[in-house]
Amino acid sequence: MNQLLGSTALWPIEFALNQLIKSDQHLQSIVQKFDDQLLEIHTTTPTAFICIHFNNGIRLSAISSDDLGVTPTARVSSKATSLLRLLLTTSDSAALSNPEIEISGDAQFVHAIFQSLKNLDLRWDDLLAPWLGDLSTHLAKTSSDSIRQWSAQSKTSISATLSDYLRQESGLLPARGQLDQFNSAMDDLKLRIDRAKARIERLNSHV
Amino acid sequence: MSKPENSEATTHFGYQEVPVAEKEQRVGDVFRSVAARYDVMNDIMSLGSHRLIKRYTIELSALRAGHKVLDLAGGTGDFSLQFSEIVGPSGQVILADINEAMLSVGRDRIIDKGMSGNIEVAQVNAEYLPFADNTFDCVCIAYGLRNVTDKEAALKSIQRVLKPGGRLLILEFSKPTNAIIGKSYDAFSKLWPIAGKLITGDADSYRYLVESIRMHPDQETLKQMMEDADLINCKYHNVMSGICAIHIGFKSH
């Protein structure tokens, strides 16, 4: 029953993705590169499972490859947050080197998918235009751009103001230079303690 | 339940016992009568859920590009159209049904959608499949097996045409595992002949449908029948508490 519910939930997502792929030649060429490959993704917190089959587009399934009796090209297991963070990272090899993400099977395939997702240049206004009309889409696009710009500016401004307040006005946080100096002194102290411990052990072994 | 007076072998047609030779013709008449409105009635009787169940069945088929599929008792071509997209131009789908009226609706639909490239249409009897041994990667029979006169012969015939490692999918009404759901479903299905009368003008065909569901083997019996037909790793997935079940079996390598 869970599989049926999963399958039902994935249906509209699959439909939307395939419409997107059909409408974008660049995206089509990217997806075609992975034709006949199967990627299984397991996430913890929240626990979820999805099987992505690249075959004349994308097919999403809630049935595991074990249940289907097929071998996936690769399996990825991770926390959902780690996978989302992966999409925001700038590192090229983050998918392969992140210890929180477990990959089995063809790692090169996972790396290629990760690279393709990072390099996606989706223009949602082009997709909406046939449905909403040019004028409405333009208004939606300009509104969205303004909101995004305002959010980014507000975030930077609030962050700077808060940081200044905590340091200068309330004195709760030290200045950056002070913090670096303290960290450096701590590292130095830790090193000296380690050396002292090593020397004591050496002396004990002589006694 | 009425018994025929002669002594020849009989089988069930809904709740009636009829001579074996007669069942095929009677089932044919039922489907000739409902063919034109078959899909509309499916939506009404299942409240649209048959689309979700079909999608789930297709996922379980694990088909890939280049595969060859037999959509047995495929009728109006619902499955064939979706199989066609998955197997792509390098694969092939055979839409097969014993009933020419259902096939005609299916063929027209396929042509109208411009998807006849990799779909062939064939009028066949599931008990004597006219295909070479080891032909198909997958055989799917959805809501069709209960209408077959000799189910054992059909399963053996399907096993023969499957490739080694190929899979058989049987989607069929089954026995609800939950008593409350079972009772509700029984009550709901009593409305089908009424809906059939209103929409297709034929209540008898839908009365047969309800009766044939009751007479169909339960999950475990059908699984055993598949194993008896030399299919291996047979299992089933109950759908909606067993109102439907999807049986899967494989031909050994």
GROMACS .gro file of C-alpha atoms in nm:
model
  460
    1MET     CA    1   0.000   0.000   0.000
    2ASN     CA    2   0.289   0.233   0.084
    3GLN     CA    3   0.440   0.168  -0.254
    4LEU     CA    4   0.111   0.253  -0.424
    5LEU     CA    5   0.088   0.579  -0.227
    6GLY     CA    6   0.450   0.659  -0.311
    7SER     CA    7   0.386   0.585  -0.675
    8THR     CA    8   0.078   0.809  -0.668
    9ALA     CA    9   0.268   1.093  -0.500
   10LEU     CA   10   0.549   1.073  -0.755
   11TRP     CA   11   0.320   1.075  -1.057
   12PRO     CA   12   0.261   1.454  -1.078
   13ILE     CA   13   0.629   1.521  -1.009
   14GLU     CA   14   0.730   1.284  -1.288
   15PHE     CA   15   0.476   1.445  -1.520
   16ALA     CA   16   0.603   1.796  -1.442
   17LEU     CA   17   0.967   1.696  -1.487
   18ASN     CA   18   0.900   1.527  -1.819
   19GLN     CA   19   0.708   1.831  -1.944
   20LEU     CA   20   1.006   2.041  -1.844
   21ILE     CA   21   1.245   1.809  -2.026
   22LYS     CA   22   1.029   1.802  -2.339
   23SER     CA   23   1.018   2.180  -2.352
   24ASP     CA   24   1.394   2.231  -2.318
   25GLN     CA   25   1.631   2.084  -2.577
   26HIS     CA   26   1.935   2.150  -2.360
   27LEU     CA   27   1.774   1.955  -2.077
   28GLN     CA   28   1.678   1.677  -2.317
   29SER     CA   29   2.038   1.633  -2.426
   30ILE     CA   30   2.148   1.617  -2.060
   31VAL     CA   31   1.889   1.354  -1.970
   32GLN     CA   32   1.965   1.149  -2.282
   33LYS     CA   33   2.324   1.110  -2.162
   34PHE     CA   34   2.191   0.898  -1.875
   35ASP     CA   35   1.952   0.686  -2.082
   36ASP     CA   36   1.885   0.338  -1.944
   37GLN     CA   37   2.052   0.417  -1.609
   38LEU     CA   38   1.887   0.370  -1.272
   39LEU     CA   39   1.962   0.580  -0.965
   40GLU     CA   40   1.829   0.488  -0.622
   41ILE     CA   41   1.819   0.754  -0.352
   42HIS     CA   42   1.755   0.672   0.014
   43THR     CA   43   1.727   0.960   0.257
   44THR     CA   44   1.712   0.956   0.634
   45THR     CA   45   1.549   1.234   0.839
   46PRO     CA   46   1.304   1.234   0.673
   47THR     CA   47   1.307   0.871   0.564
   48ALA     CA   48   1.228   0.857   0.197
   49PHE     CA   49   1.304   0.648  -0.104
   50ILE     CA   50   1.301   0.726  -0.472
   51CYS     CA   51   1.417   0.537  -0.775
   52ILE     CA   52   1.499   0.747  -1.082
   53HIS     CA   53   1.498   0.563  -1.411
   54PHE     CA   54   1.632   0.755  -1.708
   55ASN     CA   55   1.444   0.614  -2.005
   56ASN     CA   56   1.305   0.842  -2.278
   57GLY     CA   57   1.276   1.107  -2.007
   58ILE     CA   58   1.258   1.045  -1.635
   59ARG     CA   59   1.053   0.780  -1.456
   60LEU     CA   60   1.016   0.804  -1.080
   61SER     CA   61   0.927   0.507  -0.869
   62ALA     CA   62   0.875   0.427  -0.503
   63ILE     CA   63   0.966   0.061  -0.560
   64SER     CA   64   1.319  -0.044  -0.474
   65SER     CA   65   1.540  -0.218  -0.729
   66ASP     CA   66   1.547  -0.523  -0.499
   67ASP     CA   67   1.169  -0.549  -0.521
   68LEU     CA   68   1.184  -0.506  -0.896
   69GLY     CA   69   1.463  -0.759  -0.933
   70VAL     CA   70   1.694  -0.521  -1.121
   71THR     CA   71   2.038  -0.379  -1.047
   72PRO     CA   72   2.062  -0.001  -1.013
   73THR     CA   73   2.350   0.186  -1.174
   74ALA     CA   74   2.416   0.358  -0.840
   75ARG     CA   75   2.270   0.396  -0.492
   76VAL     CA   76   2.296   0.714  -0.284
   77SER     CA   77   2.216   0.713   0.089
   78SER     CA   78   2.226   1.027   0.297
   79LYS     CA   79   2.038   1.271   0.515
   80ALA     CA   80   1.798   1.479   0.308
   81THR     CA   81   1.966   1.798   0.429
   82SER     CA   82   2.308   1.676   0.311
   83LEU     CA   83   2.170   1.614  -0.036
   84LEU     CA   84   2.013   1.959  -0.048
   85ARG     CA   85   2.336   2.119   0.073
   86LEU     CA   86   2.517   1.935  -0.202
   87LEU     CA   87   2.322   2.129  -0.463
   88LEU     CA   88   2.438   2.459  -0.316
   89THR     CA   89   2.805   2.374  -0.287
   90THR     CA   90   3.057   2.503  -0.540
   91SER     CA   91   3.296   2.211  -0.510
   92ASP     CA   92   3.309   1.987  -0.819
   93SER     CA   93   3.378   1.668  -0.629
   94ALA     CA   94   3.153   1.732  -0.328
   95ALA     CA   95   2.924   1.442  -0.419
   96LEU     CA   96   3.211   1.197  -0.405
   97SER     CA   97   3.405   1.332  -0.109
   98ASN     CA   98   3.126   1.414   0.142
   99PRO     CA   99   3.144   1.156   0.425
  100GLU     CA  100   2.773   1.207   0.502
  101ILE     CA  101   2.679   1.079   0.157
  102GLU     CA  102   2.719   0.709   0.093
  103ILE     CA  103   2.750   0.606  -0.269
  104SER     CA  104   2.757   0.254  -0.405
  105GLY     CA  105   2.771   0.142  -0.767
  106ASP     CA  106   2.891   0.369  -1.046
  107ALA     CA  107   3.027   0.677  -0.864
  108GLN     CA  108   3.113   0.842  -1.197
  109PHE     CA  109   2.742   0.831  -1.290
  110VAL     CA  110   2.646   1.002  -0.962
  111HIS     CA  111   2.918   1.263  -1.018
  112ALA     CA  112   2.789   1.329  -1.372
  113ILE     CA  113   2.431   1.376  -1.245
  114PHE     CA  114   2.551   1.608  -0.971
  115GLN     CA  115   2.746   1.816  -1.227
  116SER     CA  116   2.446   1.833  -1.459
  117LEU     CA  117   2.215   1.948  -1.178
  118LYS     CA  118   2.463   2.216  -1.078
  119ASN     CA  119   2.494   2.344  -1.433
  120LEU     CA  120   2.121   2.358  -1.498
  121ASP     CA  121   2.004   2.692  -1.627
  122LEU     CA  122   1.626   2.670  -1.599
  123ARG     CA  123   1.416   2.965  -1.709
  124TRP     CA  124   1.084   2.911  -1.539
  125ASP     CA  125   0.932   3.215  -1.710
  126ASP     CA  126   0.976   3.044  -2.049
  127LEU     CA  127   0.781   2.747  -1.916
  128LEU     CA  128   0.502   2.955  -1.769
  129ALA     CA  129   0.459   3.188  -2.067
  130PRO     CA  130   0.246   2.947  -2.279
  131TRP     CA  131   0.009   2.901  -1.983
  132LEU     CA  132  -0.010   3.249  -1.832
  133GLY     CA  133   0.052   3.465  -2.139
  134ASP     CA  134   0.350   3.693  -2.205
  135LEU     CA  135   0.231   3.994  -2.004
  136SER     CA  136   0.137   3.801  -1.690
  137THR     CA  137   0.459   3.602  -1.706
  138HIS     CA  138   0.663   3.921  -1.743
  139LEU     CA  139   0.486   4.071  -1.439
  140ALA     CA  140   0.541   3.752  -1.238
  141LYS     CA  141   0.907   3.743  -1.342
  142THR     CA  142   0.975   4.109  -1.253
  143SER     CA  143   0.790   4.072  -0.920
  144SER     CA  144   0.983   3.758  -0.840
  145ASP     CA  145   1.315   3.925  -0.931
  146SER     CA  146   1.231   4.227  -0.712
  147ILE     CA  147   1.134   4.006  -0.417
  148ARG     CA  148   1.451   3.800  -0.457
  149GLN     CA  149   1.669   4.110  -0.481
  150TRP     CA  150   1.496   4.269  -0.180
  151SER     CA  151   1.536   3.943   0.021
  152ALA     CA  152   1.907   3.919  -0.062
  153GLN     CA  153   1.967   4.285   0.028
  154SER     CA  154   1.763   4.256   0.349
  155LYS     CA  155   1.952   3.943   0.450
  156THR     CA  156   2.291   4.108   0.396
  157SER     CA  157   2.180   4.426   0.568
  158ILE     CA  158   2.023   4.251   0.872
  159SER     CA  159   2.323   4.023   0.906
  160ALA     CA  160   2.566   4.318   0.901
  161THR     CA  161   2.352   4.525   1.139
  162LEU     CA  162   2.308   4.238   1.384
  163SER     CA  163   2.676   4.157   1.375
  164ASP     CA  164   2.766   4.523   1.439
  165TYR     CA  165   2.513   4.547   1.723
  166LEU     CA  166   2.637   4.229   1.896
  167ARG     CA  167   2.999   4.342   1.874
  168GLN     CA  168   2.987   4.718   1.917
  169GLU     CA  169   2.671   4.791   2.117
  170SER     CA  170   2.609   4.491   2.339
  171GLY     CA  171   2.967   4.366   2.350
  172LEU     CA  172   2.840   4.005   2.338
  173LEU     CA  173   3.068   3.902   2.052
  174PRO     CA  174   3.441   3.974   2.019
  175ALA     CA  175   3.585   4.138   1.709
  176ARG     CA  176   3.700   3.909   1.428
  177GLY     CA  177   4.070   3.981   1.496
  178GLN     CA  178   4.030   3.901   1.866
  179LEU     CA  179   3.855   3.576   1.783
  180ASP     CA  180   4.130   3.471   1.540
  181GLN     CA  181   4.397   3.558   1.798
  182PHE     CA  182   4.216   3.354   2.066
  183ASN     CA  183   4.176   3.053   1.832
  184SER     CA  184   4.543   3.069   1.740
  185ALA     CA  185   4.643   3.081   2.109
  186MET     CA  186   4.416   2.779   2.178
  187ASP     CA  187   4.573   2.581   1.894
  188ASP     CA  188   4.919   2.668   2.023
  189LEU     CA  189   4.826   2.563   2.378
  190LYS     CA  190   4.679   2.232   2.252
  191LEU     CA  191   4.999   2.162   2.060
  192ARG     CA  192   5.211   2.233   2.366
  193ILE     CA  193   4.995   2.005   2.583
  194ASP     CA  194   5.026   1.725   2.325
  195ARG     CA  195   5.404   1.767   2.320
  196ALA     CA  196   5.418   1.766   2.701
  197LYS     CA  197   5.206   1.447   2.709
  198ALA     CA  198   5.435   1.280   2.458
  199ARG     CA  199   5.743   1.381   2.662
  200ILE     CA  200   5.589   1.243   2.987
  201GLU     CA  201   5.510   0.914   2.813
  202ARG     CA  202   5.867   0.891   2.682
  203LEU     CA  203   6.009   0.963   3.029
  204ASN     CA  204   5.774   0.703   3.188
  205SER     CA  205   5.893   0.442   2.944
  206HIS     CA  206   6.258   0.513   3.046
  207VAL     CA  207   6.186   0.483   3.419
  208MET     CA  208  -2.666  -2.148  -0.962
  209SER     CA  209  -2.810  -2.329  -1.265
  210LYS     CA  210  -2.657  -2.650  -1.404
  211PRO     CA  211  -2.682  -2.730  -1.773
  212GLU     CA  212  -2.872  -3.043  -1.851
  213ASN     CA  213  -2.614  -3.210  -2.074
  214SER     CA  214  -2.312  -3.394  -1.935
  215GLU     CA  215  -2.033  -3.208  -2.117
  216ALA     CA  216  -1.758  -3.028  -1.920
  217THR     CA  217  -1.870  -2.701  -1.768
  218THR     CA  218  -1.707  -2.389  -1.633
  219HIS     CA  219  -1.836  -2.084  -1.454
  220PHE     CA  220  -1.966  -1.775  -1.626
  221GLY     CA  221  -2.022  -1.545  -1.333
  222TYR     CA  222  -2.237  -1.749  -1.094
  223GLN     CA  223  -2.371  -1.970  -1.372
  224GLU     CA  224  -2.227  -2.302  -1.487
  225VAL     CA  225  -2.204  -2.313  -1.866
  226PRO     CA  226  -2.049  -2.557  -2.115
  227VAL     CA  227  -1.680  -2.479  -2.167
  228ALA     CA  228  -1.732  -2.414  -2.536
  229GLU     CA  229  -1.999  -2.155  -2.456
  230LYS     CA  230  -1.805  -1.938  -2.210
  231GLU     CA  231  -1.576  -1.786  -2.471
  232GLN     CA  232  -1.871  -1.672  -2.678
  233ARG     CA  233  -2.059  -1.536  -2.376
  234VAL     CA  234  -1.756  -1.340  -2.253
  235GLY     CA  235  -1.711  -1.216  -2.610
  236ASP     CA  236  -2.070  -1.088  -2.610
  237VAL     CA  237  -2.013  -0.908  -2.279
  238PHE     CA  238  -1.709  -0.722  -2.406
  239ARG     CA  239  -1.861  -0.648  -2.746
  240SER     CA  240  -2.144  -0.482  -2.557
  241VAL     CA  241  -1.925  -0.266  -2.332
  242ALA     CA  242  -1.626  -0.193  -2.562
  243ALA     CA  243  -1.729   0.158  -2.665
  244ARG     CA  244  -1.777   0.284  -2.308
  245TYR     CA  245  -1.528   0.054  -2.137
  246ASP     CA  246  -1.284   0.325  -2.024
  247VAL     CA  247  -1.558   0.558  -1.899
  248MET     CA  248  -1.709   0.276  -1.696
  249ASN     CA  249  -1.367   0.187  -1.553
  250ASP     CA  250  -1.332   0.543  -1.427
  251ILE     CA  251  -1.677   0.534  -1.270
  252MET     CA  252  -1.650   0.189  -1.112
  253SER     CA  253  -1.306   0.247  -0.967
  254LEU     CA  254  -1.359   0.618  -0.891
  255GLY     CA  255  -1.048   0.682  -1.099
  256SER     CA  256  -0.823   0.462  -0.886
  257HIS     CA  257  -0.761   0.219  -1.175
  258ARG     CA  258  -0.525   0.476  -1.324
  259LEU     CA  259  -0.307   0.473  -1.012
  260ILE     CA  260  -0.312   0.095  -0.995
  261LYS     CA  261  -0.215   0.070  -1.360
  262ARG     CA  262   0.074   0.307  -1.308
  263TYR     CA  263   0.192   0.098  -1.013
  264THR     CA  264   0.167  -0.217  -1.227
  265ILE     CA  265   0.375  -0.053  -1.498
  266GLU     CA  266   0.640   0.038  -1.239
  267LEU     CA  267   0.648  -0.326  -1.130
  268SER     CA  268   0.709  -0.434  -1.489
  269ALA     CA  269   1.064  -0.289  -1.467
  270LEU     CA  270   1.059  -0.242  -1.843
  271ARG     CA  271   1.347  -0.081  -2.022
  272ALA     CA  272   1.413   0.055  -2.368
  273GLY     CA  273   1.435  -0.224  -2.626
  274HIS     CA  274   1.215  -0.471  -2.436
  275LYS     CA  275   0.943  -0.674  -2.607
  276VAL     CA  276   0.609  -0.676  -2.423
  277LEU     CA  277   0.285  -0.865  -2.469
  278ASP     CA  278  -0.015  -0.670  -2.340
  279LEU     CA  279  -0.255  -0.962  -2.317
  280ALA     CA  280  -0.628  -0.892  -2.287
  281GLY     CA  281  -0.507  -0.538  -2.351
  282GLY     CA  282  -0.842  -0.430  -2.496
  283THR     CA  283  -0.857  -0.055  -2.524
  284GLY     CA  284  -0.479  -0.017  -2.515
  285ASP     CA  285  -0.429   0.168  -2.184
  286PHE     CA  286  -0.121  -0.033  -2.095
  287SER     CA  287   0.012  -0.063  -2.449
  288LEU     CA  288   0.030   0.314  -2.488
  289GLN     CA  289   0.239   0.347  -2.175
  290PHE     CA  290   0.454   0.043  -2.249
  291SER     CA  291   0.519   0.189  -2.591
  292GLU     CA  292   0.674   0.504  -2.442
  293ILE     CA  293   0.897   0.303  -2.209
  294VAL     CA  294   1.033   0.047  -2.456
  295GLY     CA  295   1.090   0.318  -2.718
  296PRO     CA  296   1.151   0.268  -3.089
  297SER     CA  297   1.396  -0.016  -3.028
  298GLY     CA  298   1.134  -0.216  -2.836
  299GLN     CA  299   0.802  -0.365  -2.934
  300VAL     CA  300   0.457  -0.391  -2.778
  301ILE     CA  301   0.194  -0.640  -2.890
  302LEU     CA  302  -0.159  -0.537  -2.797
  303ALA     CA  303  -0.348  -0.866  -2.788
  304ASP     CA  304  -0.706  -0.951  -2.704
  305ILE     CA  305  -0.949  -1.224  -2.796
  306ASN     CA  306  -1.228  -0.974  -2.853
  307GLU     CA  307  -1.230  -0.791  -3.186
  308ALA     CA  308  -1.454  -0.509  -3.057
  309MET     CA  309  -1.217  -0.423  -2.771
  310LEU     CA  310  -0.916  -0.448  -3.002
  311SER     CA  311  -1.082  -0.220  -3.251
  312VAL     CA  312  -1.126   0.049  -2.982
  313GLY     CA  313  -0.764  -0.001  -2.873
  314ARG     CA  314  -0.626   0.013  -3.227
  315ASP     CA  315  -0.820   0.330  -3.311
  316ARG     CA  316  -0.696   0.492  -2.992
  317ILE     CA  317  -0.335   0.405  -3.070
  318ILE     CA  318  -0.365   0.541  -3.424
  319ASP     CA  319  -0.537   0.858  -3.298
  320LYS     CA  320  -0.249   0.920  -3.059
  321GLY     CA  321   0.002   0.862  -3.340
  322MET     CA  322   0.179   0.592  -3.146
  323SER     CA  323   0.150   0.299  -3.381
  324GLY     CA  324   0.526   0.290  -3.447
  325ASN     CA  325   0.620   0.016  -3.204
  326ILE     CA  326   0.275  -0.128  -3.126
  327GLU     CA  327   0.131  -0.425  -3.314
  328VAL     CA  328  -0.226  -0.544  -3.269
  329ALA     CA  329  -0.319  -0.912  -3.263
  330GLN     CA  330  -0.641  -1.103  -3.196
  331VAL     CA  331  -0.532  -1.402  -2.992
  332ASN     CA  332  -0.663  -1.657  -2.747
  333ALA     CA  333  -0.452  -1.650  -2.428
  334GLU     CA  334  -0.475  -2.030  -2.402
  335TYR     CA  335  -0.301  -2.079  -2.739
  336LEU     CA  336  -0.066  -1.785  -2.789
  337PRO     CA  337   0.051  -1.778  -3.152
  338PHE     CA  338   0.404  -1.662  -3.071
  339ALA     CA  339   0.738  -1.843  -3.077
  340ASP     CA  340   0.887  -1.974  -2.752
  341ASN     CA  341   1.101  -1.727  -2.553
  342THR     CA  342   0.972  -1.415  -2.732
  343PHE     CA  343   0.876  -1.162  -2.463
  344ASP     CA  344   1.063  -0.987  -2.183
  345CYS     CA  345   0.732  -0.917  -2.013
  346VAL     CA  346   0.373  -1.035  -2.044
  347CYS     CA  347   0.107  -0.829  -1.872
  348ILE     CA  348  -0.254  -0.937  -1.836
  349ALA     CA  349  -0.466  -0.679  -1.659
  350TYR     CA  350  -0.824  -0.751  -1.558
  351GLY     CA  351  -0.830  -1.029  -1.816
  352LEU     CA  352  -0.738  -1.360  -1.658
  353ARG     CA  353  -1.071  -1.409  -1.483
  354ASN     CA  354  -1.244  -1.411  -1.822
  355VAL     CA  355  -1.020  -1.684  -1.961
  356THR     CA  356  -1.194  -2.023  -1.976
  357ASP     CA  357  -0.889  -2.238  -1.900
  358LYS     CA  358  -0.662  -2.029  -1.679
  359GLU     CA  359  -0.406  -2.308  -1.631
  360ALA     CA  360  -0.365  -2.344  -2.009
  361ALA     CA  361  -0.327  -1.965  -2.044
  362LEU     CA  362  -0.058  -1.951  -1.774
  363LYS     CA  363   0.134  -2.235  -1.941
  364SER     CA  364   0.104  -2.064  -2.277
  365ILE     CA  365   0.232  -1.737  -2.128
  366GLN     CA  366   0.522  -1.918  -1.959
  367ARG     CA  367   0.617  -2.066  -2.298
  368VAL     CA  368   0.634  -1.730  -2.479
  369LEU     CA  369   0.828  -1.555  -2.202
  370LYS     CA  370   1.202  -1.525  -2.244
  371PRO     CA  371   1.411  -1.695  -1.974
  372GLY     CA  372   1.413  -1.443  -1.688
  373GLY     CA  373   1.109  -1.267  -1.835
  374ARG     CA  374   0.829  -1.163  -1.605
  375LEU     CA  375   0.456  -1.214  -1.600
  376LEU     CA  376   0.237  -0.950  -1.438
  377ILE     CA  377  -0.123  -1.030  -1.356
  378LEU     CA  378  -0.338  -0.742  -1.238
  379GLU     CA  379  -0.675  -0.869  -1.128
  380PHE     CA  380  -0.953  -0.815  -0.879
  381SER     CA  381  -0.895  -1.031  -0.575
  382LYS     CA  382  -1.015  -1.102  -0.223
  383PRO     CA  383  -1.012  -0.808   0.023
  384THR     CA  384  -0.799  -0.880   0.329
  385ASN     CA  385  -0.992  -0.637   0.549
  386ALA     CA  386  -1.349  -0.739   0.641
  387ILE     CA  387  -1.484  -0.383   0.660
  388ILE     CA  388  -1.331  -0.284   0.328
  389GLY     CA  389  -1.457  -0.612   0.183
  390LYS     CA  390  -1.817  -0.542   0.291
  391SER     CA  391  -1.801  -0.179   0.169
  392TYR     CA  392  -1.659  -0.293  -0.163
  393ASP     CA  393  -1.932  -0.558  -0.199
  394ALA     CA  394  -2.197  -0.294  -0.137
  395PHE     CA  395  -2.031  -0.053  -0.381
  396SER     CA  396  -1.996  -0.314  -0.655
  397LYS     CA  397  -2.371  -0.384  -0.639
  398LEU     CA  398  -2.411  -0.037  -0.795
  399TRP     CA  399  -2.207  -0.130  -1.103
  400PRO     CA  400  -2.493  -0.298  -1.296
  401ILE     CA  401  -2.703   0.012  -1.230
  402ALA     CA  402  -2.427   0.240  -1.355
  403GLY     CA  403  -2.378   0.005  -1.651
  404LYS     CA  404  -2.748   0.028  -1.737
  405LEU     CA  405  -2.740   0.407  -1.722
  406ILE     CA  406  -2.421   0.456  -1.922
  407THR     CA  407  -2.401   0.165  -2.165
  408GLY     CA  408  -2.761   0.049  -2.152
  409ASP     CA  409  -2.643  -0.296  -2.045
  410ALA     CA  410  -2.678  -0.409  -1.684
  411ASP     CA  411  -2.618  -0.781  -1.752
  412SER     CA  412  -2.257  -0.732  -1.862
  413TYR     CA  413  -2.173  -0.550  -1.540
  414ARG     CA  414  -2.361  -0.809  -1.336
  415TYR     CA  415  -2.131  -1.065  -1.498
  416LEU     CA  416  -1.832  -0.847  -1.408
  417VAL     CA  417  -1.930  -0.844  -1.040
  418GLU     CA  418  -1.998  -1.218  -1.036
  419SER     CA  419  -1.678  -1.306  -1.222
  420ILE     CA  420  -1.476  -1.112  -0.963
  421ARG     CA  421  -1.633  -1.319  -0.683
  422MET     CA  422  -1.553  -1.641  -0.871
  423HIS     CA  423  -1.190  -1.550  -0.942
  424PRO     CA  424  -0.926  -1.738  -0.741
  425ASP     CA  425  -0.789  -1.559  -0.434
  426GLN     CA  426  -0.432  -1.435  -0.403
  427GLU     CA  427  -0.274  -1.756  -0.274
  428THR     CA  428  -0.461  -1.982  -0.515
  429LEU     CA  429  -0.354  -1.776  -0.815
  430LYS     CA  430   0.005  -1.774  -0.689
  431GLN     CA  431  -0.007  -2.154  -0.665
  432MET     CA  432  -0.150  -2.172  -1.019
  433MET     CA  433   0.142  -1.964  -1.144
  434GLU     CA  434   0.390  -2.194  -0.971
  435ASP     CA  435   0.213  -2.494  -1.122
  436ALA     CA  436   0.272  -2.335  -1.463
  437ASP     CA  437   0.650  -2.347  -1.394
  438LEU     CA  438   0.685  -1.980  -1.309
  439ILE     CA  439   0.932  -1.907  -1.032
  440ASN     CA  440   0.975  -1.644  -0.757
  441CYS     CA  441   0.601  -1.586  -0.767
  442LYS     CA  442   0.466  -1.323  -0.532
  443TYR     CA  443   0.181  -1.077  -0.515
  444HIS     CA  444   0.120  -0.721  -0.402
  445ASN     CA  445  -0.220  -0.649  -0.253
  446VAL     CA  446  -0.359  -0.319  -0.369
  447MET     CA  447  -0.623  -0.134  -0.165
  448SER     CA  448  -0.641  -0.409   0.098
  449GLY     CA  449  -0.666  -0.686  -0.157
  450ILE     CA  450  -0.950  -0.546  -0.369
  451CYS     CA  451  -0.696  -0.591  -0.646
  452ALA     CA  452  -0.375  -0.789  -0.648
  453ILE     CA  453  -0.074  -0.775  -0.875
  454HIS     CA  454   0.090  -1.115  -0.914
  455ILE     CA  455   0.442  -1.139  -1.047
  456GLY     CA  456   0.623  -1.450  -1.163
  457PHE     CA  457   0.935  -1.520  -1.365
  458LYS     CA  458   1.038  -1.779  -1.619
  459SER     CA  459   1.345  -1.964  -1.500
  460HIS     CA  460   1.677  -1.911  -1.682
   0.00000   0.00000   0.00000
